[in-house]
PDB file of C-alpha atoms and ligand atoms in Angstrom:
ATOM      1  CA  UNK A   1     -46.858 -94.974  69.876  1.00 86.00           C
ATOM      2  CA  UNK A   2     -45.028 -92.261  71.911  1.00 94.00           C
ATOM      3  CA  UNK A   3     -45.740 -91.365  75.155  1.00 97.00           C
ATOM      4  CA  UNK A   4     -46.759 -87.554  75.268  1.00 97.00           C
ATOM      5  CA  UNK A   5     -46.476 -85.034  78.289  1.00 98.00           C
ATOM      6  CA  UNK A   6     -48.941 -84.420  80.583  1.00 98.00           C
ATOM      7  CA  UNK A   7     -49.053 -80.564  80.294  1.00 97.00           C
ATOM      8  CA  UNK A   8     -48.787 -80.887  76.294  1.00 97.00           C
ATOM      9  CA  UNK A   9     -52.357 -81.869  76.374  1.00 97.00           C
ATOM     10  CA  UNK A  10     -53.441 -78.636  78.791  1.00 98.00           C
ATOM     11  CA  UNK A  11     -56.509 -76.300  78.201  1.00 98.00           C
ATOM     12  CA  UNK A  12     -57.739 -73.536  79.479  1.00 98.00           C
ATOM     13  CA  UNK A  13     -60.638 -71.595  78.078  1.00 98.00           C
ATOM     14  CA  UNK A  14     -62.850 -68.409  79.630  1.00 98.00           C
ATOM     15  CA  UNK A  15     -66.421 -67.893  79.348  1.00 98.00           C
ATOM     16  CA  UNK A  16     -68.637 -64.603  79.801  1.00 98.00           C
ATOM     17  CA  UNK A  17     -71.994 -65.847  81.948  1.00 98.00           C
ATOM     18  CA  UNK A  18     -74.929 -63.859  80.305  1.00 97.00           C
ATOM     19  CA  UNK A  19     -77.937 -64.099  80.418  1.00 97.00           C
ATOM     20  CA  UNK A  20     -79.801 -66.721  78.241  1.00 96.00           C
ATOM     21  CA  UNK A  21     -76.982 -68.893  79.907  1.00 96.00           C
ATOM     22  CA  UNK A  22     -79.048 -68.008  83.476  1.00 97.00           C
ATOM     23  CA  UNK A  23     -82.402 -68.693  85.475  1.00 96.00           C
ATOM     24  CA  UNK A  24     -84.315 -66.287  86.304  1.00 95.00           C
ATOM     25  CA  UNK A  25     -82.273 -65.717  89.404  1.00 94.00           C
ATOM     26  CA  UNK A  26     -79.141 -64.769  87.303  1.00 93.00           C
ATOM     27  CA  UNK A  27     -77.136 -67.828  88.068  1.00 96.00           C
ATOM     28  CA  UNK A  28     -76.069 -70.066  85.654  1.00 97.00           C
ATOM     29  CA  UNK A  29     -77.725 -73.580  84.504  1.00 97.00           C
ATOM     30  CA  UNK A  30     -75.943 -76.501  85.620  1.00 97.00           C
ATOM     31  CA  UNK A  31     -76.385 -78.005  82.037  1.00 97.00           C
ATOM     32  CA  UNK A  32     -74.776 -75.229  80.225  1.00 97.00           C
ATOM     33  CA  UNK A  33     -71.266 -75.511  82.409  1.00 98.00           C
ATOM     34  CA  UNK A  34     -71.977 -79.551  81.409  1.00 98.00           C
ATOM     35  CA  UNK A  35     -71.601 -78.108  78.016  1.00 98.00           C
ATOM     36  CA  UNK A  36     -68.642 -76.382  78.810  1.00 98.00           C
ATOM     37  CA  UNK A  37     -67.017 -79.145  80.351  1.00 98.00           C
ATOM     38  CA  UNK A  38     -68.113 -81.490  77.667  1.00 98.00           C
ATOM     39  CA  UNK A  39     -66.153 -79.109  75.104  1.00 98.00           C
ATOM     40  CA  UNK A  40     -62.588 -78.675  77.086  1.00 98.00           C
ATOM     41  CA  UNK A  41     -62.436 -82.579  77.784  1.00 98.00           C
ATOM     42  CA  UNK A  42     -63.326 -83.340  74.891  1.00 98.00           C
ATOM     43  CA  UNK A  43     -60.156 -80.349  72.939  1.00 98.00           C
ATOM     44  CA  UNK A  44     -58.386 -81.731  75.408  1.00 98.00           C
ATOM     45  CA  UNK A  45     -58.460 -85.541  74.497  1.00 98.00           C
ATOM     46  CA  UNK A  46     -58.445 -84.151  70.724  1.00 98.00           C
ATOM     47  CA  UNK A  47     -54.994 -82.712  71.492  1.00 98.00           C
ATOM     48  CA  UNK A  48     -53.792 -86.162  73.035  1.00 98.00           C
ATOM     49  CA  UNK A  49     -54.629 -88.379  70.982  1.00 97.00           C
ATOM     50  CA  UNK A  50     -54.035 -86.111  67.759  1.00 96.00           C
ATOM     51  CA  UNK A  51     -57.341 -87.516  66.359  1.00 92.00           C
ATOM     52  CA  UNK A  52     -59.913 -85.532  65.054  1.00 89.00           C
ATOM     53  CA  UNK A  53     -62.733 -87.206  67.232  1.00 96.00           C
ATOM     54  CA  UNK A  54     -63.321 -88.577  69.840  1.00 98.00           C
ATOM     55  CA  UNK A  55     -66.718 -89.443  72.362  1.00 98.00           C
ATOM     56  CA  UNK A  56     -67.463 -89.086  75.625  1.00 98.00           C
ATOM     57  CA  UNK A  57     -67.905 -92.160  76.923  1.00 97.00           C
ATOM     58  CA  UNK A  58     -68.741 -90.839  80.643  1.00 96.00           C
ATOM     59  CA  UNK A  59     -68.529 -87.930  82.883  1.00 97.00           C
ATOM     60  CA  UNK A  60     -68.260 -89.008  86.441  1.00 96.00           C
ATOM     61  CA  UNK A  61     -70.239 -87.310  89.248  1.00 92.00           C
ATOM     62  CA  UNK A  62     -70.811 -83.689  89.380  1.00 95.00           C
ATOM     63  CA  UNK A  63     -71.109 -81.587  92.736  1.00 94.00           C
ATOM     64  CA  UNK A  64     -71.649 -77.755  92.088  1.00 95.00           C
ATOM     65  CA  UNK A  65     -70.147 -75.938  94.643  1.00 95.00           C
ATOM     66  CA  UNK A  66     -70.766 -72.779  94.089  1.00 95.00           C
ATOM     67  CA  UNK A  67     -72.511 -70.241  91.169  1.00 94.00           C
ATOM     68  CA  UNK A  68     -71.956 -67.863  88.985  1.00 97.00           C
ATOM     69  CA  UNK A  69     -73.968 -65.058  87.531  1.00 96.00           C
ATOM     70  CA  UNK A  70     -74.361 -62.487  85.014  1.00 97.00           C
ATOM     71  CA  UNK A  71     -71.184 -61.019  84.169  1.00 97.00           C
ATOM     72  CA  UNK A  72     -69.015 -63.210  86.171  1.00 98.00           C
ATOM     73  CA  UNK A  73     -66.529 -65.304  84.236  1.00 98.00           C
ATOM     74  CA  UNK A  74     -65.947 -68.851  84.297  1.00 98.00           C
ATOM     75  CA  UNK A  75     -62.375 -70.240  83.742  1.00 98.00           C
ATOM     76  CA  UNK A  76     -62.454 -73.848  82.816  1.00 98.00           C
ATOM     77  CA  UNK A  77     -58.711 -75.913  83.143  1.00 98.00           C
ATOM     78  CA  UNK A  78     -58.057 -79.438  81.643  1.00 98.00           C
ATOM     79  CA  UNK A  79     -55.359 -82.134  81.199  1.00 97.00           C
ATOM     80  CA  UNK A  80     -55.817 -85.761  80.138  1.00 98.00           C
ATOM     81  CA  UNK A  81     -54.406 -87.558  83.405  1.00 98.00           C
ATOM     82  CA  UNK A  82     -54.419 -91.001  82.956  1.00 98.00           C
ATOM     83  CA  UNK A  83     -55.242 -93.357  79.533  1.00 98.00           C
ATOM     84  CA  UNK A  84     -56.363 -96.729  79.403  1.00 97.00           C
ATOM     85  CA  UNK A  85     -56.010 -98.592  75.449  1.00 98.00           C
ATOM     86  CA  UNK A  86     -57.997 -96.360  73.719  1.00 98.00           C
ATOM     87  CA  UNK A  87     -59.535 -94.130  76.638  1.00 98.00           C
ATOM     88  CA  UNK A  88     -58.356 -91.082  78.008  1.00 98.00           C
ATOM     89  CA  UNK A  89     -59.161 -89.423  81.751  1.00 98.00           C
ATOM     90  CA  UNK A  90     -59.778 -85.926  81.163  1.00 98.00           C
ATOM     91  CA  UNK A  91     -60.102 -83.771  84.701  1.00 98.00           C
ATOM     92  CA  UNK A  92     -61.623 -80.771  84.284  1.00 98.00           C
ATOM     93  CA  UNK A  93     -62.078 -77.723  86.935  1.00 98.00           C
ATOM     94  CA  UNK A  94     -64.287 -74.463  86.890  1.00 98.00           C
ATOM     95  CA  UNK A  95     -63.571 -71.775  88.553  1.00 98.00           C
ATOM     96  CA  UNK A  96     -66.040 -68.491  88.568  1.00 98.00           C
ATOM     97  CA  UNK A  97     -64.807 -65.123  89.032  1.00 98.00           C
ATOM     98  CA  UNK A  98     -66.354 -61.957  89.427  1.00 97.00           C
ATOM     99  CA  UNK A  99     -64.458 -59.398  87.939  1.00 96.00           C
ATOM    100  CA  UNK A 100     -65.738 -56.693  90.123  1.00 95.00           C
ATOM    101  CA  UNK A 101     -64.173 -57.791  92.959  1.00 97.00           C
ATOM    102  CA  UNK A 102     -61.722 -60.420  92.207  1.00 96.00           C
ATOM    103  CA  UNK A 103     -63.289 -63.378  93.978  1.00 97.00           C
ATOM    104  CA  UNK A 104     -62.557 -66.176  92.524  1.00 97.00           C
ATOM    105  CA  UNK A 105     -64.759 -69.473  93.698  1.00 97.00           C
ATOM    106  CA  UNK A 106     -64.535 -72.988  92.847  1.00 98.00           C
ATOM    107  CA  UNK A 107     -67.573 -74.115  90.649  1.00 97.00           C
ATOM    108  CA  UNK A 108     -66.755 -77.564  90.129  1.00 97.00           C
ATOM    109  CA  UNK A 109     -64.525 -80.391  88.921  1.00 96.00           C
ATOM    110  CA  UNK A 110     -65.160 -83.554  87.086  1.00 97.00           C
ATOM    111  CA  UNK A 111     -63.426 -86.381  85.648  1.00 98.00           C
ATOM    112  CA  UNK A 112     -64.563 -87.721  82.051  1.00 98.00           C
ATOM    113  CA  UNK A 113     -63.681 -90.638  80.103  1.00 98.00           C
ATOM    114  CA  UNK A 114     -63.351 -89.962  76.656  1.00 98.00           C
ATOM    115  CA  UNK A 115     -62.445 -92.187  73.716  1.00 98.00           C
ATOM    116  CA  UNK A 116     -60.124 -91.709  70.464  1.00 98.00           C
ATOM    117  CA  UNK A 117     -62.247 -92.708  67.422  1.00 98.00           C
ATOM    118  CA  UNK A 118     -60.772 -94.920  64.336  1.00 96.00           C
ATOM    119  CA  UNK A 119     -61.143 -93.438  60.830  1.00 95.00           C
ATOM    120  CA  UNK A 120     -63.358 -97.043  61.071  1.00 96.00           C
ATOM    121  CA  UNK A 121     -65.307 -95.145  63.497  1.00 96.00           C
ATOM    122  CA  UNK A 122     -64.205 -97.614  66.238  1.00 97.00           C
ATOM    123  CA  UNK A 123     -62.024 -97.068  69.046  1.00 98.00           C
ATOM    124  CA  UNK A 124     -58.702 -96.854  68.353  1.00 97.00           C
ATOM    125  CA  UNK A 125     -55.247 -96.985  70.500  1.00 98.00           C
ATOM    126  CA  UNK A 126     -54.235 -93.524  72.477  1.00 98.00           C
ATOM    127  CA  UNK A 127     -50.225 -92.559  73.469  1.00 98.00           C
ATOM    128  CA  UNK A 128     -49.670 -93.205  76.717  1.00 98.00           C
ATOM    129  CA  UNK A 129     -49.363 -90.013  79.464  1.00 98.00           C
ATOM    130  CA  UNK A 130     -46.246 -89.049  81.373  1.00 98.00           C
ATOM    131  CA  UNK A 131     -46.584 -87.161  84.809  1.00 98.00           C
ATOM    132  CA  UNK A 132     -44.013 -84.688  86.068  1.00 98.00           C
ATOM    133  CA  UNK A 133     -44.910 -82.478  88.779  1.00 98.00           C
ATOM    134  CA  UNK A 134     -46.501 -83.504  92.237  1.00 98.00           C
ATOM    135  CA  UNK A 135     -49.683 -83.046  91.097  1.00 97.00           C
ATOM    136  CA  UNK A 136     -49.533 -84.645  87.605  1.00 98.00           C
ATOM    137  CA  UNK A 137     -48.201 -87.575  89.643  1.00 98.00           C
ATOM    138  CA  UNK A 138     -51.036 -87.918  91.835  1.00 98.00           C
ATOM    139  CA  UNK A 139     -54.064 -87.406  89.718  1.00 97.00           C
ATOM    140  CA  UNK A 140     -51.966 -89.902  87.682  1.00 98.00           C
ATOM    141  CA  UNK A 141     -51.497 -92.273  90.556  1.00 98.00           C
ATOM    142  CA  UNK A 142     -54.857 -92.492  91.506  1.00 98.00           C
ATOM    143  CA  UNK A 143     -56.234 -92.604  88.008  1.00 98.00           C
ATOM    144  CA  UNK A 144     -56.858 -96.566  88.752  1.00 97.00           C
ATOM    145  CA  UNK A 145     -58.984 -96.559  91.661  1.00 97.00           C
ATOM    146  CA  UNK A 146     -61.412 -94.370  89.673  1.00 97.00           C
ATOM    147  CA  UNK A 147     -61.583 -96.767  86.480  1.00 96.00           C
ATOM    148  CA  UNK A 148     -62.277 -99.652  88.811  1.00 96.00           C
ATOM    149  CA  UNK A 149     -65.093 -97.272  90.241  1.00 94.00           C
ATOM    150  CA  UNK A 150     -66.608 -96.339  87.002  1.00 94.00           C
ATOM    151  CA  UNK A 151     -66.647-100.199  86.047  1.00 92.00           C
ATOM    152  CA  UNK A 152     -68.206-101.401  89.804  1.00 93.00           C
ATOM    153  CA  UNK A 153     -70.685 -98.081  88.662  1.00 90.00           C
ATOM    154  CA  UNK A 154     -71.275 -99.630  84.974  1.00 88.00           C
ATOM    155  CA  UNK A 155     -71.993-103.521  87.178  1.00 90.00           C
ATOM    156  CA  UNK A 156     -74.588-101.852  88.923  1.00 88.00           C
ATOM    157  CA  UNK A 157     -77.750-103.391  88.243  1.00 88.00           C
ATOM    158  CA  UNK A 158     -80.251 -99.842  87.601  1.00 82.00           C
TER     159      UNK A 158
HETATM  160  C1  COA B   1     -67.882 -95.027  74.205  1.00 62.49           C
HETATM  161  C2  COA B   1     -67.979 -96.041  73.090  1.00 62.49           C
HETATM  162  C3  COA B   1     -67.146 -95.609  71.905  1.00 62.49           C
HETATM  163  C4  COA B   1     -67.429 -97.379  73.624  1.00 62.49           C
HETATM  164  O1  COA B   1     -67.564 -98.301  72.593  1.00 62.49           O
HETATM  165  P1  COA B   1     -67.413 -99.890  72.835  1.00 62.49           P
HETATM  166  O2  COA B   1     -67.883-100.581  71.636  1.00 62.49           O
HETATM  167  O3  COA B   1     -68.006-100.232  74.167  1.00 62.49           O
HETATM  168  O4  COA B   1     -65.851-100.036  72.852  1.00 62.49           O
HETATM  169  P2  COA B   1     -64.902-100.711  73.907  1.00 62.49           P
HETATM  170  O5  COA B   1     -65.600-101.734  74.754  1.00 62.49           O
HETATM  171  O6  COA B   1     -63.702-101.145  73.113  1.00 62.49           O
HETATM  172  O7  COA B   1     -64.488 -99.508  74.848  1.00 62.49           O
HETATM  173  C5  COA B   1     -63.589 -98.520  74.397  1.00 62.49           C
HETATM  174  C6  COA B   1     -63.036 -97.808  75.602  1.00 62.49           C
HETATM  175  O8  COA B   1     -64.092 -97.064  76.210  1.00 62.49           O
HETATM  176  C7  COA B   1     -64.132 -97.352  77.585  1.00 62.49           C
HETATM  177  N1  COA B   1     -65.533 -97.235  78.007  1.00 62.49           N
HETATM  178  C8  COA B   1     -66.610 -97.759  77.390  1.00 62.49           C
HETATM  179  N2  COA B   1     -67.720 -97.419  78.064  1.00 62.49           N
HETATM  180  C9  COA B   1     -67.314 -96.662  79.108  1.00 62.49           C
HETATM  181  C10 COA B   1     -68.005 -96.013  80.175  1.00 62.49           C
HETATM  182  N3  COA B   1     -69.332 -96.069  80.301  1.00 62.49           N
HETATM  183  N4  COA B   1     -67.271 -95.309  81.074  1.00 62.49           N
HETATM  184  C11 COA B   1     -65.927 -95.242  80.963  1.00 62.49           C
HETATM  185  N5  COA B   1     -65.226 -95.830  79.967  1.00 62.49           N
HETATM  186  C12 COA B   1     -65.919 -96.540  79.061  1.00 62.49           C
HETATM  187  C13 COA B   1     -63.629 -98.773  77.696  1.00 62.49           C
HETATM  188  O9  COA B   1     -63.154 -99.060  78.998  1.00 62.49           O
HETATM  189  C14 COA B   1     -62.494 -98.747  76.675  1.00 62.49           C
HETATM  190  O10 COA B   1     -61.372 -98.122  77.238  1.00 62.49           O
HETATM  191  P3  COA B   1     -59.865 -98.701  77.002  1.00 62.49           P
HETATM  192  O11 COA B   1     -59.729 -99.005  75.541  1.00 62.49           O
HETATM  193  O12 COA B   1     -58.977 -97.570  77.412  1.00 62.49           O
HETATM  194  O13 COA B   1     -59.716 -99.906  77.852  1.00 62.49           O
HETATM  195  C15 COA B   1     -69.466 -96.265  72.623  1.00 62.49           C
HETATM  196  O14 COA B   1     -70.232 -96.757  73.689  1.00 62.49           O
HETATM  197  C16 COA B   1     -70.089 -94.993  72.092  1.00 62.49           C
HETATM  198  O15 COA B   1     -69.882 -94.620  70.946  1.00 62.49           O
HETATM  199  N6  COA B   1     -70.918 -94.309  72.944  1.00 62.49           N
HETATM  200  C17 COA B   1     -71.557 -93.072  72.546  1.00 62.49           C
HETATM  201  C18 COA B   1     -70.585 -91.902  72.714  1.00 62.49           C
HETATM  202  C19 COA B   1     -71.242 -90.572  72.411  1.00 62.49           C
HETATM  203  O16 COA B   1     -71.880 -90.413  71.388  1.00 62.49           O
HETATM  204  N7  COA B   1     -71.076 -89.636  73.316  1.00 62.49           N
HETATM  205  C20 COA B   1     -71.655 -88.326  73.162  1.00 62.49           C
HETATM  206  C21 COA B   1     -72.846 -88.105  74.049  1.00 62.49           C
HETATM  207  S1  COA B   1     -74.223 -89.131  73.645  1.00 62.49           S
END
């Protein structure tokens, strides 16, 4: 299979925060910019892997840095970064703005693993990912260290 770009797999998508997105202190919930994420990782994957599904098979820790509130935007950014057989890493950052003013504040980022799905409904074999610029190549480069992570993480006993 052909090894596609890094950029070709790119997403970017914008989001109004309104209100039944909020609590009742106008900020957002953490589980509907999950949602979010969930969606761009997993377009993003879809455009990869030129499959018509694929799973989430994790989403690696989640800090929130900062909110957002009614009115503000979020602007969610994603690129598959590293594959495995039939796995894709899929990094994926928020940023909120408020239009008023301009600021712009970093919401979050995650990493997600998600996997290409077989018309058998099993997984099935992904292209391989090229990195060009500086940062392609490093989110790239240290794409390994994180798998071995998330399988220590999957070892744990719970
Ligand atoms: C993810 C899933 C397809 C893996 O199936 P499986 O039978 O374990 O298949 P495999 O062992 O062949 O794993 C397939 C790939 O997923 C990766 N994988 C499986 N579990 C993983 C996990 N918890 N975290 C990261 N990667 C994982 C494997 O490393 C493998 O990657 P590779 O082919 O690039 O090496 C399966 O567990 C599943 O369908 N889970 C539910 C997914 C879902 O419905 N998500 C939506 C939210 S519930």
């Amino acid at each position: 299979m052909e090894a596609r770009l890094m950029k070709e797999s790119r997403t970017i998508q914008t989001k109004l925060v309104l209100p039944p997105d909020t609590n009742h202190m106008n900020s957002i919930f953490g589980g509907k910019v999950l949602a979010y994420i969930d969606e761009i990782a997993g377009i993003t994957a879809m455009k990869h892997a030129r499959r018509q599904v694929v799973v989430t098979a994790s989403i690696d820790s989640v800090d929130f840095l900062s909110s957002a509130h009614v009115g503000d935007v979020l602007e969610l950014e994603a690129n598959v970064t590293s594959t495995g057989r039939t796995s894709m890493e899929v990094y994926v950052r928020v940023k909120s703005k408020n239009l008023q003013t301009g600021e712009e504040r970093l919401t979050t980022e995650s990493f997600l693993t998600m996997v290409a799905m077989g018309d058998d409904g099993k997984p099935t074999p992904v292209a391989a990912v090229i990195p060009e610029s500086e940062g392609e190549k490093r989110f790239f480069e240290t794409a390994p260290a994180r798998r071995e992570h998330r399988k220590q993480r999957a070892k744990t006993p719970r």
